[in-house]
Coordinates of N, CA, C and O in Angstrom, one line a residue:
M1 N 25.2 8.4 2.4 CA 24.7 7.1 2.0 C 23.3 7.4 0.9 O 22.5 7.9 1.6
H2 N 23.2 6.9 -0.1 CA 22.0 6.9 -0.9 C 21.3 5.6 -0.8 O 22.0 4.5 -1.1
I3 N 20.1 5.6 -0.6 CA 19.2 4.4 -0.7 C 18.4 4.4 -1.9 O 17.6 5.5 -2.2
S4 N 18.4 3.5 -2.7 CA 17.7 3.4 -4.0 C 16.2 3.4 -3.6 O 15.7 2.8 -2.7
S5 N 15.3 3.8 -4.5 CA 13.8 3.7 -4.5 C 13.5 2.2 -4.2 O 12.6 2.0 -3.3
E6 N 14.0 1.3 -4.9 CA 13.8 0.0 -4.9 C 14.1 -0.5 -3.4 O 13.3 -1.3 -2.7
N7 N 15.2 -0.1 -3.0 CA 15.6 -0.6 -1.6 C 14.6 0.1 -0.6 O 14.4 -0.5 0.5
K8 N 14.2 1.3 -0.7 CA 13.4 2.0 0.3 C 11.9 0.9 0.2 O 11.6 0.9 1.3
V9 N 11.6 0.7 -0.9 CA 10.3 -0.2 -1.0 C 10.6 -1.5 -0.1 O 9.9 -2.1 0.6
D10 N 11.7 -2.1 -0.5 CA 12.0 -3.3 0.3 C 12.1 -3.2 1.8 O 11.6 -4.0 2.5
I11 N 12.8 -2.2 2.2 CA 12.9 -1.7 3.6 C 11.4 -1.6 4.4 O 11.1 -2.2 5.2
L12 N 10.7 -0.8 3.6 CA 9.3 -0.4 4.2 C 8.4 -1.6 4.2 O 7.7 -1.8 5.2
S13 N 8.5 -2.4 3.1 CA 7.5 -3.6 3.0 C 7.9 -4.7 4.2 O 7.2 -5.2 4.6
N14 N 9.3 -4.9 4.4 CA 9.8 -5.6 5.5 C 9.5 -5.2 6.8 O 9.1 -6.0 7.6
L15 N 9.4 -3.7 7.1 CA 8.8 -3.3 8.3 C 7.4 -3.4 8.4 O 6.8 -3.9 9.5
V16 N 6.6 -3.3 7.3 CA 5.1 -3.6 7.3 C 5.0 -5.1 7.6 O 4.1 -5.4 8.4
N17 N 5.8 -5.9 6.9 CA 5.6 -7.2 7.1 C 5.7 -7.5 8.6 O 5.1 -8.4 9.2
A18 N 6.9 -7.1 9.3 CA 7.0 -7.3 10.5 C 6.0 -6.8 11.5 O 5.5 -7.6 12.5
A19 N 5.3 -5.6 11.1 CA 4.4 -5.1 12.0 C 3.0 -6.0 11.8 O 2.2 -6.6 12.7
F20 N 2.8 -6.5 10.6 CA 1.8 -7.5 10.4 C 1.9 -8.8 11.1 O 0.8 -9.4 11.4
S21 N 3.1 -9.2 11.1 CA 3.4 -10.6 11.5 C 3.0 -10.7 13.2 O 2.6 -11.6 13.8
V22 N 3.4 -9.5 13.9 CA 3.0 -9.2 15.2 C 1.5 -9.0 15.3 O 1.0 -9.6 16.4
Q23 N 0.8 -8.3 14.5 CA -0.4 -8.0 14.6 C -1.4 -9.1 14.3 O -2.4 -9.3 15.1
K24 N -1.0 -10.0 13.6 CA -1.7 -11.3 13.4 C -1.8 -12.0 14.6 O -3.0 -12.8 14.7
H25 N -1.0 -12.0 15.5 CA -1.2 -12.6 16.8 C -2.2 -12.1 17.7 O -2.6 -12.5 18.7
L26 N -2.4 -10.8 17.5 CA -3.1 -9.8 18.5 C -4.8 -9.6 17.9 O -5.4 -8.9 18.6
T27 N -5.0 -10.3 16.7 CA -6.2 -10.0 16.1 C -6.8 -11.3 15.9 O -6.5 -12.0 14.9
P28 N -7.6 -11.8 17.0 CA -8.3 -12.9 16.7 C -9.6 -12.9 15.6 O -10.1 -12.1 15.6
I29 N -9.5 -13.9 15.0 CA -10.6 -14.1 14.0 C -11.6 -15.1 14.4 O -11.3 -16.2 14.8
I30 N -12.8 -14.4 14.3 CA -14.1 -15.3 14.8 C -15.0 -15.4 13.7 O -15.5 -14.3 13.3
E31 N -15.2 -16.6 13.0 CA -15.8 -16.5 11.8 C -17.2 -17.0 12.2 O -17.5 -18.0 13.0
I32 N -18.3 -16.3 12.0 CA -19.8 -16.5 12.2 C -20.5 -16.9 10.9 O -20.5 -16.1 10.1
N33 N -21.1 -17.7 11.1 CA -22.1 -18.5 10.2 C -21.2 -18.5 8.8 O -21.8 -18.8 7.7
N34 N -19.8 -18.9 9.0 CA -19.1 -19.3 7.8 C -19.2 -20.8 7.4 O -18.8 -21.5 8.3
K35 N -20.0 -21.2 6.4 CA -20.1 -22.6 6.1 C -18.9 -23.1 5.3 O -18.9 -24.2 4.7
N36 N -17.9 -22.3 5.2 CA -16.7 -22.6 4.5 C -16.9 -22.8 3.0 O -16.4 -23.8 2.5
L37 N -18.0 -22.0 2.6 CA -18.1 -22.0 1.2 C -17.1 -21.4 0.3 O -16.5 -20.4 0.8
R38 N -16.6 -21.8 -0.7 CA -15.4 -21.3 -1.6 C -16.0 -21.2 -3.0 O -17.0 -22.0 -3.3
P39 N -15.8 -20.2 -3.7 CA -14.9 -19.0 -3.2 C -15.7 -18.1 -2.3 O -16.8 -18.2 -2.3
C40 N -14.8 -17.1 -1.7 CA -15.3 -16.3 -0.9 C -14.8 -14.7 -1.1 O -13.7 -14.7 -1.4
I41 N -15.6 -13.9 -0.8 CA -15.3 -12.4 -1.0 C -15.3 -11.9 0.2 O -16.3 -11.9 0.9
Y42 N -14.0 -11.3 0.9 CA -13.9 -10.9 2.1 C -13.9 -9.5 1.7 O -13.1 -9.0 1.2
A43 N -14.9 -8.6 2.4 CA -14.9 -7.3 2.3 C -14.8 -6.6 3.7 O -15.2 -7.0 4.7
M44 N -14.0 -5.5 3.8 CA -13.5 -5.0 5.2 C -13.2 -3.6 4.9 O -12.9 -3.2 4.0
W45 N -13.1 -2.8 6.1 CA -12.7 -1.6 6.0 C -11.1 -1.5 6.1 O -10.4 -2.4 6.5
H46 N -10.4 -0.4 5.4 CA -9.1 -0.3 5.5 C -8.5 -0.4 7.0 O -7.4 -1.2 7.1
A47 N -9.1 0.1 8.0 CA -8.4 0.0 9.3 C -8.7 -1.3 9.8 O -8.0 -1.9 10.8
H48 N -9.4 -2.3 9.2 CA -9.5 -3.7 9.7 C -8.8 -4.7 8.8 O -9.0 -5.8 8.7
Q49 N -8.0 -4.2 7.8 CA -7.3 -5.2 6.9 C -6.5 -6.4 7.6 O -6.3 -7.3 7.0
C50 N -6.0 -5.9 8.7 CA -5.3 -7.0 9.4 C -6.1 -8.2 9.6 O -5.5 -9.3 9.9
C51 N -7.2 -8.1 9.7 CA -8.2 -9.4 10.1 C -8.1 -10.5 9.2 O -8.3 -11.7 9.3
I52 N -7.7 -10.3 8.0 CA -7.4 -11.4 7.1 C -6.3 -12.3 7.3 O -5.9 -13.4 6.9
F53 N -5.4 -11.7 8.2 CA -4.3 -12.7 8.6 C -4.8 -13.9 9.4 O -3.8 -14.7 9.4
G54 N -5.9 -14.0 9.9 CA -6.3 -15.0 10.7 C -6.8 -16.1 9.5 O -7.2 -17.2 10.1
L55 N -6.9 -15.9 8.4 CA -7.4 -16.8 7.4 C -6.6 -17.8 7.4 O -5.3 -17.9 7.2
K56 N -7.2 -19.2 7.3 CA -6.2 -20.4 7.2 C -5.6 -20.6 5.8 O -4.5 -21.1 5.8
D57 N -6.2 -20.5 4.9 CA -5.7 -20.7 3.5 C -5.3 -19.5 2.7 O -5.6 -19.1 1.7
K58 N -4.1 -18.9 3.2 CA -3.9 -17.6 2.8 C -3.5 -17.6 1.2 O -3.6 -16.7 0.4
G59 N -2.8 -18.7 0.8 CA -2.4 -19.0 -0.7 C -3.6 -19.0 -1.5 O -3.2 -18.6 -2.7
K60 N -4.9 -18.8 -1.1 CA -5.9 -18.8 -2.1 C -6.7 -17.6 -1.8 O -7.9 -17.2 -2.5
V61 N -6.1 -16.5 -1.2 CA -6.5 -15.3 -0.9 C -6.1 -14.2 -1.9 O -4.8 -13.8 -1.8
N62 N -6.7 -13.5 -2.7 CA -6.2 -12.5 -3.7 C -6.7 -11.1 -3.2 O -7.9 -10.9 -3.1
V63 N -5.8 -10.3 -2.7 CA -6.2 -9.0 -2.1 C -6.0 -8.0 -3.1 O -4.9 -7.9 -4.0
L64 N -7.1 -7.1 -3.4 CA -7.0 -6.1 -4.2 C -6.2 -4.9 -3.5 O -6.5 -4.4 -2.4
I65 N -5.2 -4.5 -4.3 CA -4.2 -3.4 -3.7 C -4.0 -2.4 -4.8 O -3.7 -2.8 -5.9
S66 N -3.9 -1.0 -4.3 CA -3.7 -0.1 -5.3 C -2.3 -0.3 -6.0 O -1.3 -0.8 -5.5
R67 N -2.2 0.4 -7.0 CA -1.0 0.4 -8.0 C -0.1 1.6 -7.4 O 1.2 1.7 -8.0
S68 N -0.3 2.2 -6.4 CA 0.4 3.3 -6.0 C 1.7 2.8 -5.4 O 1.9 1.6 -5.1
A69 N 2.6 3.9 -5.0 CA 3.9 3.5 -4.4 C 3.4 2.8 -3.0 O 4.2 1.7 -2.6
D70 N 2.4 3.3 -2.1 CA 2.2 2.7 -0.9 C 1.5 1.3 -1.1 O 1.9 0.5 -0.4
G71 N 1.0 1.3 -2.2 CA 0.3 -0.1 -2.5 C 1.4 -1.1 -2.8 O 1.2 -2.4 -2.4
E72 N 2.4 -0.8 -3.4 CA 3.6 -1.6 -3.7 C 4.3 -2.1 -2.4 O 4.8 -3.3 -2.2
I73 N 4.3 -1.3 -1.2 CA 4.9 -1.6 -0.3 C 4.0 -2.7 0.4 O 4.3 -3.7 1.0
I74 N 2.6 -2.5 0.6 CA 1.7 -3.3 1.2 C 1.4 -4.8 0.5 O 1.4 -5.7 0.9
A75 N 1.6 -4.7 -1.0 CA 1.6 -5.8 -1.8 C 2.8 -6.6 -1.6 O 2.6 -7.9 -1.4
R76 N 3.9 -6.2 -1.3 CA 5.1 -7.0 -1.0 C 4.9 -7.7 0.2 O 5.3 -8.6 0.7
A77 N 4.6 -6.7 1.3 CA 4.3 -7.4 2.6 C 3.3 -8.5 2.4 O 3.6 -9.5 3.2
S78 N 2.2 -8.2 1.9 CA 1.1 -9.1 1.9 C 1.6 -10.5 1.2 O 1.5 -11.7 1.5
E79 N 2.4 -10.3 0.2 CA 2.9 -11.7 -0.4 C 4.0 -12.3 0.3 O 4.0 -13.5 0.4
N80 N 4.6 -11.5 1.2 CA 5.6 -12.2 2.2 C 4.8 -13.1 3.1 O 5.4 -14.0 3.6
L81 N 3.7 -12.7 3.4 CA 2.7 -13.4 4.4 C 2.0 -14.6 3.6 O 0.9 -15.0 4.2
R82 N 2.1 -14.7 2.4 CA 1.6 -15.9 1.6 C 0.3 -15.4 0.9 O -0.3 -16.2 0.3
F83 N -0.2 -14.2 0.9 CA -1.3 -13.7 0.2 C -0.9 -13.4 -1.1 O 0.4 -13.3 -1.5
K84 N -1.8 -13.4 -2.0 CA -1.5 -13.1 -3.7 C -2.1 -11.6 -3.6 O -3.2 -11.3 -3.0
S85 N -1.8 -10.8 -4.7 CA -2.5 -9.5 -4.8 C -2.7 -9.3 -6.3 O -2.3 -9.8 -7.2
V86 N -3.7 -8.4 -6.3 CA -4.1 -8.0 -7.6 C -4.1 -6.6 -7.6 O -4.7 -5.9 -6.6
R87 N -3.5 -6.2 -8.6 CA -3.0 -4.5 -8.5 C -4.2 -3.7 -9.3 O -4.4 -4.2 -10.6
G88 N -4.8 -2.8 -8.8 CA -5.7 -1.9 -9.5 C -5.7 -0.5 -9.2 O -4.8 -0.3 -8.3
S89 N -6.3 0.5 -9.8 CA -6.4 1.7 -9.6 C -7.6 2.3 -10.0 O -8.6 1.5 -10.3
K90 N -7.8 3.5 -9.4 CA -9.1 4.0 -9.3 C -9.5 4.6 -10.8 O -10.5 5.0 -11.0
G91 N -8.5 4.6 -11.7 CA -8.7 4.9 -13.1 C -9.6 3.8 -13.7 O -9.5 2.6 -13.4
K92 N -10.4 4.3 -15.0 CA -11.4 3.3 -15.5 C -10.6 2.2 -15.9 O -11.1 0.8 -15.4
K93 N -9.6 2.3 -16.7 CA -8.8 1.1 -17.0 C -8.3 0.2 -16.1 O -8.6 -1.1 -16.1
G94 N -7.7 0.7 -15.2 CA -7.0 -0.1 -13.9 C -8.2 -0.8 -13.1 O -7.9 -1.9 -12.8
S95 N -9.3 -0.1 -12.9 CA -10.2 -0.6 -12.2 C -10.9 -1.9 -12.9 O -11.4 -2.9 -12.4
V96 N -11.2 -1.7 -14.4 CA -11.9 -2.7 -15.1 C -11.0 -3.8 -15.2 O -11.4 -5.1 -14.9
E97 N -9.7 -3.8 -15.4 CA -8.9 -4.9 -15.5 C -8.5 -5.6 -14.0 O -8.8 -6.9 -14.2
A98 N -8.7 -4.8 -13.1 CA -8.7 -5.6 -11.8 C -9.9 -6.2 -11.3 O -9.8 -7.5 -10.8
T99 N -11.0 -5.7 -11.7 CA -12.1 -6.2 -11.5 C -12.3 -7.6 -12.3 O -12.7 -8.5 -11.9
M100 N -12.0 -7.5 -13.7 CA -11.9 -8.7 -14.5 C -11.1 -9.8 -14.0 O -11.5 -11.0 -14.0
K101 N -9.9 -9.5 -13.6 CA -8.9 -10.4 -12.8 C -9.7 -11.2 -11.5 O -9.5 -12.4 -11.2
L102 N -10.3 -10.3 -11.0 CA -11.1 -10.9 -9.4 C -12.0 -11.7 -9.9 O -12.1 -12.8 -9.3
I103 N -12.8 -11.5 -10.7 CA -13.9 -12.5 -11.4 C -13.1 -13.9 -11.9 O -13.6 -14.8 -11.4
E104 N -12.1 -13.7 -12.7 CA -11.5 -14.8 -13.2 C -10.7 -15.8 -12.1 O -11.1 -17.0 -12.0
L105 N -10.2 -15.1 -11.0 CA -9.9 -15.7 -9.8 C -11.0 -16.4 -8.9 O -10.9 -17.6 -8.3
L106 N -12.1 -15.8 -8.7 CA -13.3 -16.5 -8.0 C -13.8 -17.6 -8.9 O -14.1 -18.6 -8.4
K107 N -13.9 -17.5 -10.3 CA -14.2 -18.6 -11.1 C -13.4 -19.9 -10.9 O -13.9 -21.0 -10.9
A108 N -12.1 -19.4 -10.8 CA -11.0 -20.5 -10.6 C -11.1 -21.3 -9.2 O -10.4 -22.1 -8.9
G109 N -11.9 -20.6 -8.2 CA -12.1 -21.2 -6.8 C -11.2 -20.4 -5.9 O -11.4 -20.6 -4.7
D110 N -10.4 -19.4 -6.4 CA -10.0 -18.6 -5.2 C -10.6 -17.6 -4.6 O -11.7 -17.1 -5.0
D111 N -10.3 -17.2 -3.4 CA -11.0 -16.1 -2.5 C -10.5 -14.7 -2.9 O -9.3 -14.6 -3.6
V112 N -11.2 -13.7 -2.5 CA -10.8 -12.3 -2.8 C -11.1 -11.5 -1.6 O -12.0 -11.7 -0.9
A113 N -10.1 -10.6 -1.5 CA -10.3 -9.5 -0.4 C -10.2 -8.3 -0.8 O -9.3 -7.9 -1.5
I114 N -11.1 -7.4 -0.5 CA -11.2 -5.9 -1.0 C -11.4 -5.0 0.3 O -12.3 -5.5 1.2
M115 N -10.9 -3.9 0.3 CA -11.3 -2.8 1.3 C -12.3 -1.8 0.6 O -12.1 -1.4 -0.4
V116 N -13.4 -1.6 1.4 CA -14.5 -0.8 0.7 C -14.5 0.5 1.0 O -15.2 1.1 0.3
D117 N -13.8 0.9 1.8 CA -13.6 2.4 2.0 C -12.2 2.9 1.3 O -11.4 2.1 1.3
G118 N -12.3 4.0 0.8 CA -11.1 4.5 0.2 C -10.0 4.6 1.2 O -10.2 5.1 2.3
P119 N -8.7 4.5 0.9 CA -7.5 4.7 1.7 C -7.5 6.2 2.2 O -6.8 6.6 3.4
S120 N -7.9 7.2 1.3 CA -7.9 8.7 1.5 C -9.1 9.2 2.4 O -9.3 10.2 2.6
G121 N -10.2 8.1 2.6 CA -11.3 8.4 3.3 C -12.5 8.7 2.4 O -12.3 8.6 1.2
P122 N -13.7 8.9 2.9 CA -13.9 9.0 4.3 C -13.7 7.4 5.0 O -14.1 6.4 4.4
N123 N -13.0 7.5 6.3 CA -13.0 6.5 7.1 C -14.2 5.7 7.1 O -15.1 6.1 7.7
R124 N -14.2 4.3 7.0 CA -15.5 3.5 7.3 C -16.5 3.9 6.8 O -17.7 3.8 7.3
K125 N -16.6 4.3 5.5 CA -17.8 4.8 4.7 C -17.6 4.5 3.2 O -16.5 4.7 2.5
V126 N -18.5 3.7 2.6 CA -18.5 3.4 1.3 C -18.9 4.7 0.5 O -20.0 5.3 1.1
K127 N -18.2 5.3 -0.2 CA -18.4 6.7 -0.8 C -19.8 6.7 -1.4 O -20.1 5.7 -2.0
D128 N -20.4 7.7 -1.3 CA -21.7 8.0 -1.8 C -21.7 8.0 -3.3 O -20.6 8.3 -3.9
G129 N -22.9 8.1 -4.1 CA -23.0 8.2 -5.3 C -23.4 7.2 -6.2 O -23.6 7.1 -7.3
V130 N -23.5 6.0 -5.6 CA -23.9 4.8 -6.3 C -25.3 4.2 -5.8 O -25.3 4.1 -4.5
N131 N -26.1 3.9 -6.6 CA -27.4 3.5 -6.2 C -27.3 1.8 -6.1 O -26.6 1.2 -7.1
I132 N -28.0 1.1 -5.6 CA -28.1 -0.4 -5.6 C -28.2 -0.8 -7.1 O -27.9 -1.8 -7.5
D133 N -29.1 -0.1 -7.9 CA -29.5 -0.6 -9.0 C -28.4 -0.5 -10.2 O -28.5 -0.7 -11.2
E134 N -27.4 0.4 -9.8 CA -26.1 0.6 -10.5 C -25.0 -0.3 -10.2 O -24.0 -0.2 -10.8
I135 N -25.1 -1.3 -9.4 CA -24.3 -2.3 -9.2 C -24.4 -3.7 -9.7 O -25.5 -4.3 -9.6
L136 N -23.5 -4.4 -10.1 CA -23.3 -5.5 -10.9 C -23.0 -6.6 -9.6 O -21.9 -6.5 -9.2
I137 N -24.0 -7.5 -9.3 CA -23.6 -8.4 -8.3 C -23.8 -9.8 -8.9 O -24.8 -10.1 -9.3
L138 N -22.8 -10.6 -9.1 CA -22.9 -11.8 -9.7 C -22.5 -12.8 -8.6 O -21.7 -12.9 -7.8
T139 N -23.4 -14.1 -8.8 CA -23.3 -15.3 -8.0 C -23.1 -16.5 -9.0 O -23.2 -16.2 -10.2
F140 N -22.8 -17.7 -8.3 CA -22.7 -18.9 -8.9 C -24.1 -19.6 -9.1 O -24.0 -20.4 -10.3
T141 N -24.9 -19.3 -8.5 CA -26.1 -20.3 -8.6 C -27.4 -19.0 -8.5 O -27.3 -18.1 -7.8
K142 N -28.6 -19.4 -9.0 CA -29.8 -18.5 -9.0 C -30.2 -18.5 -7.5 O -30.6 -17.5 -7.0
A143 N -29.9 -19.8 -6.6 CA -30.4 -19.6 -5.3 C -29.5 -18.5 -4.5 O -29.9 -17.8 -3.8
A144 N -28.5 -18.6 -4.7 CA -27.5 -17.5 -4.2 C -27.8 -16.2 -4.6 O -27.8 -15.2 -3.6
A145 N -28.2 -15.8 -5.8 CA -28.6 -14.6 -6.2 C -29.7 -14.2 -5.6 O -30.0 -13.0 -5.2
F146 N -30.8 -14.9 -5.3 CA -32.0 -14.8 -4.8 C -31.5 -14.4 -3.3 O -32.2 -13.4 -2.8
E147 N -30.8 -15.2 -2.6 CA -30.5 -15.0 -1.3 C -29.7 -13.7 -0.9 O -30.0 -12.9 -0.1
M148 N -28.9 -13.4 -2.0 CA -28.0 -12.1 -1.9 C -29.3 -11.0 -2.1 O -29.0 -9.9 -1.4
M149 N -30.1 -11.0 -2.9 CA -31.1 -9.9 -3.0 C -31.9 -9.7 -1.7 O -32.1 -8.5 -1.3
K150 N -32.3 -10.8 -1.1 CA -33.0 -10.8 0.1 C -32.2 -10.2 1.2 O -32.7 -9.3 2.0
R151 N -31.0 -10.6 1.4 CA -30.1 -10.1 2.4 C -29.9 -8.5 2.3 O -29.8 -7.9 3.5
I152 N -29.5 -8.2 1.0 CA -29.3 -6.7 0.7 C -30.8 -6.0 1.1 O -30.6 -4.8 1.8
R153 N -31.6 -6.4 0.7 CA -33.1 -5.9 0.9 C -33.3 -5.7 2.5 O -33.6 -4.6 2.9
D154 N -32.9 -6.7 3.3 CA -33.2 -6.7 4.5 C -32.3 -5.9 5.1 O -32.4 -4.9 6.2
K155 N -30.9 -5.7 4.7 CA -30.0 -4.7 5.5 C -30.4 -3.3 5.2 O -30.2 -2.4 5.9
L156 N -30.8 -3.0 3.7 CA -31.1 -1.8 3.5 C -32.4 -1.3 4.4 O -32.4 0.0 4.8
K157 N -33.5 -2.2 4.7 CA -34.5 -1.9 5.4 C -34.1 -1.7 6.8 O -34.5 -0.5 7.5
K158 N -33.1 -2.6 7.4 CA -32.6 -2.2 8.8 C -31.8 -0.9 8.8 O -32.0 -0.3 9.9
E159 N -31.2 -0.3 7.8 CA -30.5 0.9 8.0 C -31.5 2.0 7.5 O -31.0 3.1 7.4
N160 N -32.6 1.6 7.3 CA -33.6 2.7 6.8 C -33.4 3.5 5.6 O -33.5 4.6 5.2
L161 N -32.7 2.9 4.6 CA -32.4 3.4 3.2 C -33.5 3.1 2.3 O -33.3 2.2 1.4
L162 N -34.7 3.6 2.5 CA -35.9 3.4 1.7 C -35.8 3.5 0.3 O -36.4 2.8 -0.4
E163 N -35.1 4.5 0.0 CA -34.9 4.9 -1.4 C -34.3 3.6 -2.2 O -34.5 3.3 -3.3
Q164 N -33.2 3.1 -1.6 CA -32.5 2.0 -2.0 C -33.3 0.7 -2.2 O -33.2 0.1 -3.1
V165 N -34.0 0.7 -1.0 CA -35.0 -0.8 -1.1 C -35.9 -0.7 -2.2 O -36.1 -1.6 -2.9
N166 N -36.4 0.6 -2.6 CA -37.2 0.7 -3.8 C -36.6 0.4 -5.3 O -37.2 -0.1 -6.1
L167 N -35.2 0.5 -4.9 CA -34.5 0.2 -6.4 C -33.9 -1.3 -6.3 O -33.5 -1.7 -7.5
I168 N -34.0 -2.0 -5.3 CA -33.5 -3.3 -5.3 C -34.1 -4.2 -6.4 O -33.4 -5.1 -6.9
D169 N -35.2 -4.1 -6.7 CA -35.8 -5.1 -7.8 C -35.3 -4.7 -9.2 O -35.4 -5.4 -10.2
K170 N -34.7 -3.4 -9.3 CA -34.0 -3.1 -10.6 C -32.4 -3.4 -10.7 O -31.9 -3.3 -11.6
A171 N -31.9 -3.8 -9.3 CA -30.7 -4.2 -9.4 C -30.4 -5.3 -10.3 O -31.1 -6.4 -10.3
Y172 N -28.9 -5.5 -10.9 CA -28.8 -6.5 -11.8 C -27.8 -7.6 -10.6 O -26.7 -7.7 -10.6
I173 N -28.6 -8.3 -10.0 CA -28.0 -9.4 -9.1 C -28.5 -10.7 -9.7 O -29.6 -11.2 -9.9
T174 N -27.4 -11.4 -10.4 CA -27.8 -12.6 -11.3 C -26.5 -13.6 -11.0 O -25.7 -13.3 -10.4
T175 N -26.7 -14.6 -12.0 CA -25.7 -15.4 -12.2 C -24.4 -15.1 -13.0 O -24.8 -14.3 -14.0
F176 N -23.2 -15.6 -12.8 CA -22.2 -15.2 -14.1 C -22.8 -15.7 -15.2 O -22.5 -15.1 -16.3
D177 N -23.5 -16.9 -15.4 CA -23.8 -17.6 -16.7 C -25.0 -16.8 -17.0 O -24.9 -16.5 -18.6
S178 N -25.9 -16.2 -16.3 CA -27.0 -15.3 -17.1 C -26.5 -14.0 -17.6 O -26.6 -13.4 -18.5
F179 N -25.5 -13.4 -16.7 CA -24.8 -12.2 -17.1 C -24.1 -12.4 -18.4 O -24.3 -11.4 -19.4
T180 N -23.3 -13.3 -18.6 CA -22.6 -13.6 -19.9 C -23.7 -13.9 -21.0 O -23.4 -13.3 -22.1
L181 N -24.6 -14.6 -20.9 CA -25.5 -15.1 -21.8 C -26.2 -13.6 -22.2 O -26.4 -13.4 -23.4
A182 N -26.4 -12.7 -21.4 CA -27.0 -11.4 -21.8 C -26.3 -10.7 -22.5 O -26.6 -9.8 -23.3
I183 N -25.0 -10.6 -22.2 CA -24.0 -9.9 -23.0 C -23.9 -10.4 -24.3 O -24.0 -9.7 -25.5
V184 N -23.9 -11.8 -24.7 CA -23.8 -12.3 -25.8 C -25.3 -12.0 -26.7 O -25.1 -11.6 -27.9
N185 N -26.2 -12.2 -26.1 CA -27.6 -11.7 -26.7 C -27.6 -10.3 -27.2 O -28.0 -10.1 -28.3
N186 N -27.1 -9.5 -26.3 CA -27.0 -8.0 -26.7 C -25.9 -7.4 -27.6 O -26.3 -6.6 -28.5
Y187 N -24.9 -8.2 -27.7 CA -23.9 -7.7 -28.5 C -23.5 -8.7 -29.8 O -22.5 -8.5 -30.5
H188 N -24.1 -9.9 -29.8 CA -23.8 -10.8 -31.0 C -24.2 -10.1 -32.3 O -25.3 -9.7 -32.4
D189 N -23.4 -10.4 -33.4 CA -23.8 -9.7 -34.6 C -24.8 -10.6 -35.3 O -25.3 -11.7 -35.4

């Protein structure tokens, strides 16, 4: 008997869906300091991805998932559990498209969930190679941008990442509006 690739994906996604359905009852979600502000970005390790199953409004959560074959299985299982998925890849084009889609969804009021460590490792580590001043961080208000910078600075100090602390003032942490205006000002004919 031959099972087509499409049927294999369906079978595997149903198995993953069944496992996730059981896991959600075994993974209690305790939200700390969540003022229920929307939209929200949920960032987690791959090993803890089941924690999103405790979220109340799954239909407003968009999970960033790889375009790989394994990602297709996870995407189908997640969608069966009422999550939405945004498919991306580590290639420049795929990652830019996915990032732009996530920003669009956040602007529309949806939440976003991302795994911050790579599926192939290292486990529970954001890969080295990026300094804080090379990351674009966008918020909806100036107050939120200021608070984000303060929290990042405090966390970097706590982790004794002094080189990064010295770069925080060069980081591009601003509002969506300010960022868009800067693009128009820099590239307008």
